[in-house]
Coordinates of N, CA and C in Angstrom, one line a residue:
X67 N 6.1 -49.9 -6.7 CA 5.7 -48.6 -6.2 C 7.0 -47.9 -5.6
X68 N 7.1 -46.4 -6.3 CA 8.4 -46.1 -5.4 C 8.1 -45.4 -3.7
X69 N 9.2 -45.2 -3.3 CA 9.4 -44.7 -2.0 C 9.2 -43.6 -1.8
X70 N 9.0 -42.7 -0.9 CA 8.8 -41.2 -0.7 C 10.3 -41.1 -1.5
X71 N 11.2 -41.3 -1.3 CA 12.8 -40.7 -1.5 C 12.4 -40.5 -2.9
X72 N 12.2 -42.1 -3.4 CA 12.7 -42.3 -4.5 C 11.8 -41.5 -5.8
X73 N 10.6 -41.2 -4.8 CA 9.7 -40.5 -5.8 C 10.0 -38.7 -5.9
X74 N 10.9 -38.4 -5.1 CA 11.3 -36.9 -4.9 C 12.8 -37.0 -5.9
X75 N 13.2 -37.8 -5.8 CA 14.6 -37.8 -6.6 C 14.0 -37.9 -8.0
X76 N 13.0 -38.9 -8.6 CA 11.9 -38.8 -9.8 C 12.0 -37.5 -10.2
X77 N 11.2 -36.8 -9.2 CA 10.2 -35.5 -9.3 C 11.3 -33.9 -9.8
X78 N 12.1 -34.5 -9.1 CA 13.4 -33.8 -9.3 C 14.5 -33.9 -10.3
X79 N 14.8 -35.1 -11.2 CA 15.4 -35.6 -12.1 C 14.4 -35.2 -13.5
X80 N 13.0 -35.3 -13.5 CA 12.0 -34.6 -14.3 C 11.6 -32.9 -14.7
X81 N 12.0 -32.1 -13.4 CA 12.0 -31.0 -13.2 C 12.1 -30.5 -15.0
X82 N 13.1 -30.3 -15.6 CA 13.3 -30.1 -16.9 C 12.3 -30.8 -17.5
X83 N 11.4 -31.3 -17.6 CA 10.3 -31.6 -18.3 C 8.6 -31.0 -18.2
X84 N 8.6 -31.3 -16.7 CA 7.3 -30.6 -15.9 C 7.8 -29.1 -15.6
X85 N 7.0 -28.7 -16.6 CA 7.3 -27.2 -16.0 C 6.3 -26.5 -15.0
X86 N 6.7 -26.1 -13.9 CA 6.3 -26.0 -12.8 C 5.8 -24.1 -12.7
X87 N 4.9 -23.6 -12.7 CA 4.3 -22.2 -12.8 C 4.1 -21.5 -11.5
X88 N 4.4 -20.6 -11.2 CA 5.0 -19.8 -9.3 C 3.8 -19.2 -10.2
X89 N 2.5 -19.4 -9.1 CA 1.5 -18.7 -9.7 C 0.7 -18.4 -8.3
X90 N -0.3 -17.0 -7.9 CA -0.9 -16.3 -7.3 C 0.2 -16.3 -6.0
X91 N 1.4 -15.6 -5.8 CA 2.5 -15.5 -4.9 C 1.7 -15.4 -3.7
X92 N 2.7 -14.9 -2.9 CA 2.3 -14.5 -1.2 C 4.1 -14.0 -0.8
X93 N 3.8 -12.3 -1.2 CA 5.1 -11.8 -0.5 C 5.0 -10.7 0.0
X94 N 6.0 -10.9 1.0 CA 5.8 -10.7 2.0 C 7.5 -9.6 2.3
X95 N 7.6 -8.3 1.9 CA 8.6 -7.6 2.0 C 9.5 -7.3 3.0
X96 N 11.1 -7.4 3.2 CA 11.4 -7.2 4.5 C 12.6 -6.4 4.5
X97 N 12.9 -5.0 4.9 CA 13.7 -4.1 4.8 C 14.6 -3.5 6.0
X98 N 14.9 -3.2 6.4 CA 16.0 -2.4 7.7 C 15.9 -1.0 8.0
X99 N 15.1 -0.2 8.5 CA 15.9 1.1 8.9 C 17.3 1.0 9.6
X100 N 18.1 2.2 8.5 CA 19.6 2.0 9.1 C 19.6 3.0 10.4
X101 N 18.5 3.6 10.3 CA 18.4 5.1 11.2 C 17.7 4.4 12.7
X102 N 17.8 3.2 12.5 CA 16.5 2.7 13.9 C 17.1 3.2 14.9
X103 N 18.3 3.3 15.8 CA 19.2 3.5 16.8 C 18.3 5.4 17.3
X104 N 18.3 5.6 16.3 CA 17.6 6.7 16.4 C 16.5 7.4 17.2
X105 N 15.6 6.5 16.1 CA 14.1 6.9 15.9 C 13.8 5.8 17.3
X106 N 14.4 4.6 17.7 CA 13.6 4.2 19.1 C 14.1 4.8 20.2
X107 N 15.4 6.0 20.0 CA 15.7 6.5 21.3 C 14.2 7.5 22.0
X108 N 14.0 7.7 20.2 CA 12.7 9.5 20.2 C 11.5 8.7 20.5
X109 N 11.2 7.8 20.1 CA 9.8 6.6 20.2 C 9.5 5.7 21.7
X110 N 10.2 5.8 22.0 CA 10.2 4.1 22.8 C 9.7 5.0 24.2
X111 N 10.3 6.0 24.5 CA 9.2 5.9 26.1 C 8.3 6.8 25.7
X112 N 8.2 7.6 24.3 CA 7.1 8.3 24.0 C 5.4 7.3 24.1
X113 N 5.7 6.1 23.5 CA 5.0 5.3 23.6 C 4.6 4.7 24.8
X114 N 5.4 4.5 26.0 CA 4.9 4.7 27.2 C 4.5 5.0 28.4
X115 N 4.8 6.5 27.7 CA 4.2 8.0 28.5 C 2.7 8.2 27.4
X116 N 2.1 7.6 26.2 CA 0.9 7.7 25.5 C 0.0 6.8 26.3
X117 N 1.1 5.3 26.9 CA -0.3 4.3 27.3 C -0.9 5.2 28.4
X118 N -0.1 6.0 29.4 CA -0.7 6.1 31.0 C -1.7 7.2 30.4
X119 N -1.9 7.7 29.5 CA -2.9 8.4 29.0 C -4.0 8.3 28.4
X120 N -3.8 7.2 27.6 CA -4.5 6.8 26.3 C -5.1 5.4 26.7
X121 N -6.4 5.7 26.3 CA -7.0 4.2 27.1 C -6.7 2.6 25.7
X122 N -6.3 1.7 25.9 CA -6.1 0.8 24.8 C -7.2 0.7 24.0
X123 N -7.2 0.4 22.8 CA -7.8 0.5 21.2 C -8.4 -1.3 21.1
X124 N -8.7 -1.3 20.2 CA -9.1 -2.9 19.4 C -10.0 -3.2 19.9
X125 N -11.4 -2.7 19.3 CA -12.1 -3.2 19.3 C -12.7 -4.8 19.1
X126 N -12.8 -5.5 19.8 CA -13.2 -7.1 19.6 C -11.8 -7.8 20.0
X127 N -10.8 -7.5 20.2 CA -9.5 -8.1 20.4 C -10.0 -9.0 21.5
X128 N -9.4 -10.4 21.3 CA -9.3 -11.2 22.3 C -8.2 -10.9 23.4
X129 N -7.3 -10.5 22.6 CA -5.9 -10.2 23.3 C -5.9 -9.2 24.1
X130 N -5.1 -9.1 25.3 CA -5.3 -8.1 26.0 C -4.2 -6.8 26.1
X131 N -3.4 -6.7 24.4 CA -2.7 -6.5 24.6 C -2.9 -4.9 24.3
X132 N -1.9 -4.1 24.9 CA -2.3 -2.6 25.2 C -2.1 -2.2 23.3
X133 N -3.0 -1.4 23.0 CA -2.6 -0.7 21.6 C -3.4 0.6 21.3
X134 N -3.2 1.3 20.4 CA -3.7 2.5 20.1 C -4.8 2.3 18.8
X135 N -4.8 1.0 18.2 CA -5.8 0.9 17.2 C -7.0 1.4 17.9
X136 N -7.9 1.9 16.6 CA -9.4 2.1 16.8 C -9.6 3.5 18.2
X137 N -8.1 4.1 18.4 CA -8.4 5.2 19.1 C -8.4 6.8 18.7
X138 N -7.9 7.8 19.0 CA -7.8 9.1 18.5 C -6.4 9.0 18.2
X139 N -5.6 8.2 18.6 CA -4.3 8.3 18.6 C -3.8 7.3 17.5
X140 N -4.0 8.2 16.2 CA -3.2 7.8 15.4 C -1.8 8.4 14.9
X141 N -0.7 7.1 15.0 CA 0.9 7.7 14.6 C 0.7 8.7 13.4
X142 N -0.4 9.0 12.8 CA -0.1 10.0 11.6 C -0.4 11.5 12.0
X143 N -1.3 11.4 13.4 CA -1.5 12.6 13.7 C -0.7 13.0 15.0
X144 N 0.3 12.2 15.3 CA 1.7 12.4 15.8 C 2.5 12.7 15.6
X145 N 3.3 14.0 15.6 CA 4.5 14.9 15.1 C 5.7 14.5 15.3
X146 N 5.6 13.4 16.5 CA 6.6 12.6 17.2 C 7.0 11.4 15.6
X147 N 6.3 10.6 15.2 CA 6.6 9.8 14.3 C 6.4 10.0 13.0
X148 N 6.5 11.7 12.7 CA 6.7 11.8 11.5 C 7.7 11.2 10.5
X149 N 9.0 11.5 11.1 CA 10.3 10.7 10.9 C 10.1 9.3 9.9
X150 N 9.8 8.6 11.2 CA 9.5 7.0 10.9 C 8.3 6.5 9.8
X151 N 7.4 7.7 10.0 CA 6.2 7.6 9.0 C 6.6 7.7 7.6
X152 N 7.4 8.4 7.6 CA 7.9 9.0 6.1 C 8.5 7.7 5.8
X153 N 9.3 7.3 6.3 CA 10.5 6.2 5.8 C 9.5 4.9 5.8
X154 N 8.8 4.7 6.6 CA 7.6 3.2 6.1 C 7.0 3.8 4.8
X155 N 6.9 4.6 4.7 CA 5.5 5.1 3.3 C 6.5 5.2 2.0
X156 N 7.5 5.7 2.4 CA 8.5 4.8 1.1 C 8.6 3.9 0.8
X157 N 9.1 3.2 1.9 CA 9.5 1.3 1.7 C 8.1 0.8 0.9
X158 N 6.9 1.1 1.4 CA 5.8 0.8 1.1 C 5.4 1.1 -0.5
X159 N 5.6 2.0 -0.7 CA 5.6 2.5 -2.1 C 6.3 1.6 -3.2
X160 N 7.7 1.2 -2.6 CA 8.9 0.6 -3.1 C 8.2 -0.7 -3.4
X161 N 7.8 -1.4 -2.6 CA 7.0 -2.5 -2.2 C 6.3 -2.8 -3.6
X162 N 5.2 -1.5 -3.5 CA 4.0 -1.7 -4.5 C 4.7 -1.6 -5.9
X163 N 5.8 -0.7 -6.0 CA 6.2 -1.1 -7.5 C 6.8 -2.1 -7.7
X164 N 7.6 -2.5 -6.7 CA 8.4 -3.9 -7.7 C 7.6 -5.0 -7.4
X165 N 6.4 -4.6 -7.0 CA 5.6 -6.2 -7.5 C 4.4 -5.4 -9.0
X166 N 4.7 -4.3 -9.1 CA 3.8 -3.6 -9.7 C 1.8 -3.6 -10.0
X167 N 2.1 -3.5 -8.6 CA 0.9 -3.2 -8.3 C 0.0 -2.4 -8.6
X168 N -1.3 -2.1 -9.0 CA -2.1 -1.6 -10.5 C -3.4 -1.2 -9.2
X169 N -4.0 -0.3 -9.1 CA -5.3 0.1 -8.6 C -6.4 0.5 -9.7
X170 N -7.4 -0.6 -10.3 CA -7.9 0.3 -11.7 C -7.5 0.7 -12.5
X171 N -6.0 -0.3 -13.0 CA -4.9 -0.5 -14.1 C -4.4 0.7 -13.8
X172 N -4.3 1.5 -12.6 CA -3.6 2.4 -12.8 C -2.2 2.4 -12.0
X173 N -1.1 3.0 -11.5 CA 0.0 2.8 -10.5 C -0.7 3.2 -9.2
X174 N -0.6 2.2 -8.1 CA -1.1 1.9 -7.0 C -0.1 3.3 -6.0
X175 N -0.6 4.1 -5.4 CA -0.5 5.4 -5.0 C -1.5 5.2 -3.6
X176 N -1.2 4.5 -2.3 CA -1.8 4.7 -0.8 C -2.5 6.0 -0.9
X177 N -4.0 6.2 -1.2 CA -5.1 7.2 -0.9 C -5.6 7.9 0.8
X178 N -4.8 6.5 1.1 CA -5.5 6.5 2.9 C -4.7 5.9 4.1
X179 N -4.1 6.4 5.5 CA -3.6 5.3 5.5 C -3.8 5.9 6.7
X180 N -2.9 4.5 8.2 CA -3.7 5.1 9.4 C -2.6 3.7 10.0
X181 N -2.4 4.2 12.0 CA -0.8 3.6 11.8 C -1.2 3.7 13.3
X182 N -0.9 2.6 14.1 CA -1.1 2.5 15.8 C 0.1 1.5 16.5
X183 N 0.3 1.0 17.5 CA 1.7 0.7 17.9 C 0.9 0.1 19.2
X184 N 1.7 -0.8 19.3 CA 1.2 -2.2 20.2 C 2.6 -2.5 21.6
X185 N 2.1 -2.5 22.6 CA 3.5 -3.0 23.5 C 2.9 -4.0 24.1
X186 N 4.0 -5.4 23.8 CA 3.8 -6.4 24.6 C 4.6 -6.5 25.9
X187 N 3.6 -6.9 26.6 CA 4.1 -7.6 28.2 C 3.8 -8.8 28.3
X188 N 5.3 -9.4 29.3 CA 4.5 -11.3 29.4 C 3.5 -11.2 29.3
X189 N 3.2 -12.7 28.5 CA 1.2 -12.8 28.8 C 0.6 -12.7 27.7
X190 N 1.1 -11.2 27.2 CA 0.3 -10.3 26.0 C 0.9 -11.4 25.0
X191 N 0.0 -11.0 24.0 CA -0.1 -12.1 22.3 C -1.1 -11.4 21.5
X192 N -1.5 -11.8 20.4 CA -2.4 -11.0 19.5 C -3.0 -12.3 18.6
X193 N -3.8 -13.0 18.7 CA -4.8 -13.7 17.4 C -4.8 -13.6 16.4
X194 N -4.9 -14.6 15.4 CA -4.3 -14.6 14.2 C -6.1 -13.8 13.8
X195 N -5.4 -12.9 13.0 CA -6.0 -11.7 12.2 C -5.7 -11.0 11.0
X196 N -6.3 -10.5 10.2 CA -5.8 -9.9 8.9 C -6.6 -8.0 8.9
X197 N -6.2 -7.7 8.1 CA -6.6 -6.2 8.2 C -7.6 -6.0 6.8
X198 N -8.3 -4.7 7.0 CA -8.7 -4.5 5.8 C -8.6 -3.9 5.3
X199 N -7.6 -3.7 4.4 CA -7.0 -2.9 3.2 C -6.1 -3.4 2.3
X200 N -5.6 -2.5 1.4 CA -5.1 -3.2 0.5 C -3.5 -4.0 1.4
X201 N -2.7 -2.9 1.7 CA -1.2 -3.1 1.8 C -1.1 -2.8 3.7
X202 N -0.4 -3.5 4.2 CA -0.2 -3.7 5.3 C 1.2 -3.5 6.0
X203 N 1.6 -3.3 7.1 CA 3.0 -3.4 7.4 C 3.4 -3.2 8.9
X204 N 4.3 -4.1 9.3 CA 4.5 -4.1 10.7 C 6.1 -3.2 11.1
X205 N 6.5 -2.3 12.1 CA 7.5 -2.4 12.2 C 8.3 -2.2 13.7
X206 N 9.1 -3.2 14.1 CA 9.6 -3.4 15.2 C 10.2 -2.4 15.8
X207 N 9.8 -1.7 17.0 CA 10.5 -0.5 17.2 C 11.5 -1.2 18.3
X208 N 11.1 -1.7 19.6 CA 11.5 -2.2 20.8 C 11.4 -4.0 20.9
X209 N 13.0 -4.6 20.8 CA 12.5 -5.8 20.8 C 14.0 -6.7 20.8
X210 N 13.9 -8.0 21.4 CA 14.8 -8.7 21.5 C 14.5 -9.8 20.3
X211 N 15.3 -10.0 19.5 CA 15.4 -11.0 18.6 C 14.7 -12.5 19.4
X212 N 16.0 -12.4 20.1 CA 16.3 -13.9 20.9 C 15.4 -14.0 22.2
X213 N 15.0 -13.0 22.3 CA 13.9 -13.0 23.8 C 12.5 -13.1 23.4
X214 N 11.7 -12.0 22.9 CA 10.4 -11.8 22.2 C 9.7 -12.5 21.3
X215 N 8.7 -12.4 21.4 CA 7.3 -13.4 20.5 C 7.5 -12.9 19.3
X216 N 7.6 -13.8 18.9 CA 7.5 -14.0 17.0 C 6.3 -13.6 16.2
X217 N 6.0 -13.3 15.3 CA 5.3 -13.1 14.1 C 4.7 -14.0 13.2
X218 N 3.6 -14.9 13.2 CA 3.4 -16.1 12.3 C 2.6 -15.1 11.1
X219 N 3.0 -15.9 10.0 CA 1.8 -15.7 8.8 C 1.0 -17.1 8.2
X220 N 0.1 -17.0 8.4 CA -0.7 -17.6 7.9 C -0.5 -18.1 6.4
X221 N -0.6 -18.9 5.5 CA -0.8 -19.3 4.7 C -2.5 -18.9 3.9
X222 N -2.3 -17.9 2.6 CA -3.7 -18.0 2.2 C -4.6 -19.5 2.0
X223 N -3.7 -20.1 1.6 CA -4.3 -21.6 1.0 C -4.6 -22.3 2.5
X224 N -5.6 -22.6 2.6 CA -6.0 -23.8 3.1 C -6.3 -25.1 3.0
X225 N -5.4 -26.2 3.1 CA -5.1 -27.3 3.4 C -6.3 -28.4 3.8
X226 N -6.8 -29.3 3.4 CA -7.9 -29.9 4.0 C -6.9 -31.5 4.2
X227 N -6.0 -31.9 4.0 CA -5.0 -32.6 4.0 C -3.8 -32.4 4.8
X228 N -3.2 -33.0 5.5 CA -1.6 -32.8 6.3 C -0.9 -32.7 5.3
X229 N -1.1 -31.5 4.2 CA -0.3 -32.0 3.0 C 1.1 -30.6 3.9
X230 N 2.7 -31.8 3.2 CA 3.7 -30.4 3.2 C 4.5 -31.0 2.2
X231 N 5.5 -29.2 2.2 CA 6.6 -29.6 1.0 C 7.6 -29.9 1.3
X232 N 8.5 -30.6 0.0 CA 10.4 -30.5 0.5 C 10.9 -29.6 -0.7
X233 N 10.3 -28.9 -1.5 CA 10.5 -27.6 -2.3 C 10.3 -26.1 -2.2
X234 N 10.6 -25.7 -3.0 CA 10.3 -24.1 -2.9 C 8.7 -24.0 -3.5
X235 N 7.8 -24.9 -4.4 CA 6.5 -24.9 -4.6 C 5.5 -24.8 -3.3
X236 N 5.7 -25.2 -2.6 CA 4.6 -25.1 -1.6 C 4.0 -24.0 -1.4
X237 N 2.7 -24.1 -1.0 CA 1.5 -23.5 -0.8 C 1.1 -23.3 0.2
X238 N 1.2 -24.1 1.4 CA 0.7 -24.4 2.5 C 1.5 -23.7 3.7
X239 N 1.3 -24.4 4.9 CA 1.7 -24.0 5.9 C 2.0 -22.3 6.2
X240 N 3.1 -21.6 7.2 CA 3.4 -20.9 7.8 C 4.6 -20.1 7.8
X241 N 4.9 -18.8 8.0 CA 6.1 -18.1 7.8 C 6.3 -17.8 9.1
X242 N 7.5 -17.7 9.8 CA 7.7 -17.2 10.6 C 8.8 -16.1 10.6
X243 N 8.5 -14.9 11.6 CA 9.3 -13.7 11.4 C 10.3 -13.5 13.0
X244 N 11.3 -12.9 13.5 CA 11.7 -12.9 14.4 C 11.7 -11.5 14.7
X245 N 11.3 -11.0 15.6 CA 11.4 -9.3 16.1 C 12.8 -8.4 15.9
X246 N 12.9 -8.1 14.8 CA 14.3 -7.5 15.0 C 14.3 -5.9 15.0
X247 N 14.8 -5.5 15.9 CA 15.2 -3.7 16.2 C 14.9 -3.4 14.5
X248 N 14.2 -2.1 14.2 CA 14.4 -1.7 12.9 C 13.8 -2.5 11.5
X249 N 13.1 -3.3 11.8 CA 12.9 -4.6 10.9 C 11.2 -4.3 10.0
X250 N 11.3 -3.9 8.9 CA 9.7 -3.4 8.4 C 9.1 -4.9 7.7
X251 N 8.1 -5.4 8.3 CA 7.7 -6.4 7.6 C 6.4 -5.6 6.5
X252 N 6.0 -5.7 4.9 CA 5.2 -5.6 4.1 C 4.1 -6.1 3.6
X253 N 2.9 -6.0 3.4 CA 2.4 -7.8 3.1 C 1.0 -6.8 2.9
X254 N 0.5 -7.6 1.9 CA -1.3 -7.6 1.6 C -2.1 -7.7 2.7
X255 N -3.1 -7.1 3.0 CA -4.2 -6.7 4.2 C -4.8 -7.9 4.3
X256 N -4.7 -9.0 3.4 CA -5.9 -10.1 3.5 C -4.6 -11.5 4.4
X257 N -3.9 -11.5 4.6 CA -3.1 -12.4 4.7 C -3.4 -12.5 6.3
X258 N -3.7 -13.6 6.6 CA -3.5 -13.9 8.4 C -2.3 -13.9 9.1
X259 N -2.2 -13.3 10.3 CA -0.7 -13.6 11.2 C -1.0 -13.1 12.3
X260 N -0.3 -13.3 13.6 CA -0.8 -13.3 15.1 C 0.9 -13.3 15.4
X261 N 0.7 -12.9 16.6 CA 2.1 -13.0 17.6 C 2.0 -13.8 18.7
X262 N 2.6 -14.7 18.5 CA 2.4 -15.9 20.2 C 2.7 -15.1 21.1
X263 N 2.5 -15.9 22.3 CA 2.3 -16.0 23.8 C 3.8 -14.7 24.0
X264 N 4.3 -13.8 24.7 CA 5.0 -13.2 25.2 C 5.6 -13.9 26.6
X265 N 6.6 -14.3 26.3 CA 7.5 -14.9 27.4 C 8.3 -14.4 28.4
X266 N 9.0 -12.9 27.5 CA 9.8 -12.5 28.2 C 9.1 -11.6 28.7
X267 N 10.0 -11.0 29.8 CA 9.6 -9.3 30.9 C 10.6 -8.9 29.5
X268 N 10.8 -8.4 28.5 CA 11.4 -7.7 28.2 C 10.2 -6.8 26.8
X269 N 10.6 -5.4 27.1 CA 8.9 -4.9 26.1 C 9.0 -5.0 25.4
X270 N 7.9 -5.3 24.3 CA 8.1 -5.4 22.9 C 7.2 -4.4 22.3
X271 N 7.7 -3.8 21.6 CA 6.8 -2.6 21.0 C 6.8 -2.7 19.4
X272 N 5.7 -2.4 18.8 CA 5.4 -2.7 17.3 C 4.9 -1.4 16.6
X273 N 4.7 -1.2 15.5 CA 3.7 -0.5 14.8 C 3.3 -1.1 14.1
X274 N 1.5 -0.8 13.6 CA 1.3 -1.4 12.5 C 0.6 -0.4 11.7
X275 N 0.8 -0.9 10.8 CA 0.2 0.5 9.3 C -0.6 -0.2 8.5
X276 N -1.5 0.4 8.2 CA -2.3 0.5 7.3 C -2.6 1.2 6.0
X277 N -2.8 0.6 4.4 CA -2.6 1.7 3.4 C -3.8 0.5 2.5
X278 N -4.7 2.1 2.2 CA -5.9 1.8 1.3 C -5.6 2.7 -0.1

């Protein structure tokens, strides 16, 4: 019987025989505003000079973390983040074509869409959750790489096994994202991800979008 090694060096020496099929993906798009320096000079205390006004959103949230979902205050009816609105709903666009995305075989064209912004403080975190819509997207307005809570994704596949990989095939497990100034993450509405525990005093502020 061979060894874990000796059965991956196998598995891998065979490769050219088993042909291996990258089938029902999970991706997950990741772009740069070059303009961010900008847009969080105009954003960042706009957002909070909105909290001392605006009572926090999310309905059912375990988390207690301050946000504008589920309130009046949506970023699209904000003249302040028209800017930034425009430049996600491109990327997003971009998104859907190069994976060529089809709505009733037709080119997938956002009908609806609707956009809130979250600031963490130590403490604050968010539960792993998915949205309901088609296309999804987060984007880092205020945030320390190296200080601030991370971004998990979930895995669609569920595991009934400690199964993991040492390839690029795997199925399983978890992505992780790091907060970076400017940073748009992309992704399908159905996909799970949460933001751990908040460590630092330092704010973290998010948007998240929504497109039906």
């Amino acid at each position: 019987m061979m060894n874990n090694n000796e059965a991956l060096d196998f598995f891998k020496q065979n490769l050219k025989r088993i042909e291996c099929n990258h089938m029902f993906n999970t991706n997950i798009g990741v772009v740069f505003n070059t303009e961010h320096d900008e847009i969080e000079e105009e954003l960042k205390e706009h957002c909070l000079n909105i909290r001392e006004t605006v009572k926090s959103g999310g309905n059912d949230w375990l988390a207690p973390t301050y946000n504008t979902s589920t309130t009046n205050h949506s970023v699209y009816k904000d003249k302040k983040f028209h800017r930034l609105n425009q430049w996600v709903d491109n990327q997003v666009q971009q998104y859907i074509d190069f994976l060529g995305i089809k709505l009733r075989g037709e080119r997938y064209i956002p009908f609806e869409k609707d956009g809130w912004f979250n600031i963490y403080e130590k403490g604050d975190y968010q539960e792993y959750h998915n949205h309901p819509c088609i296309i999804s997207a987060i984007y880092y307005l205020s945030s320390d790489r190296a200080m601030n809570a991370k971004t998990y994704f979930k895995s669609p596949v569920q595991e009934h096994y400690p199964i993991s990989y040492d390839s690029e095939y795997g199925t399983s497990g978890r992505a992780t994202y790091y907060p970076e100034r400017g940073k748009l993450l992309i992704f399908r509405g159905f996909l799970e991800h949460c933001v751990e525990k908040e460590e630092s005093d330092n704010i973290r502020i998010s948007l998240a979008y929504n497109y039906e």
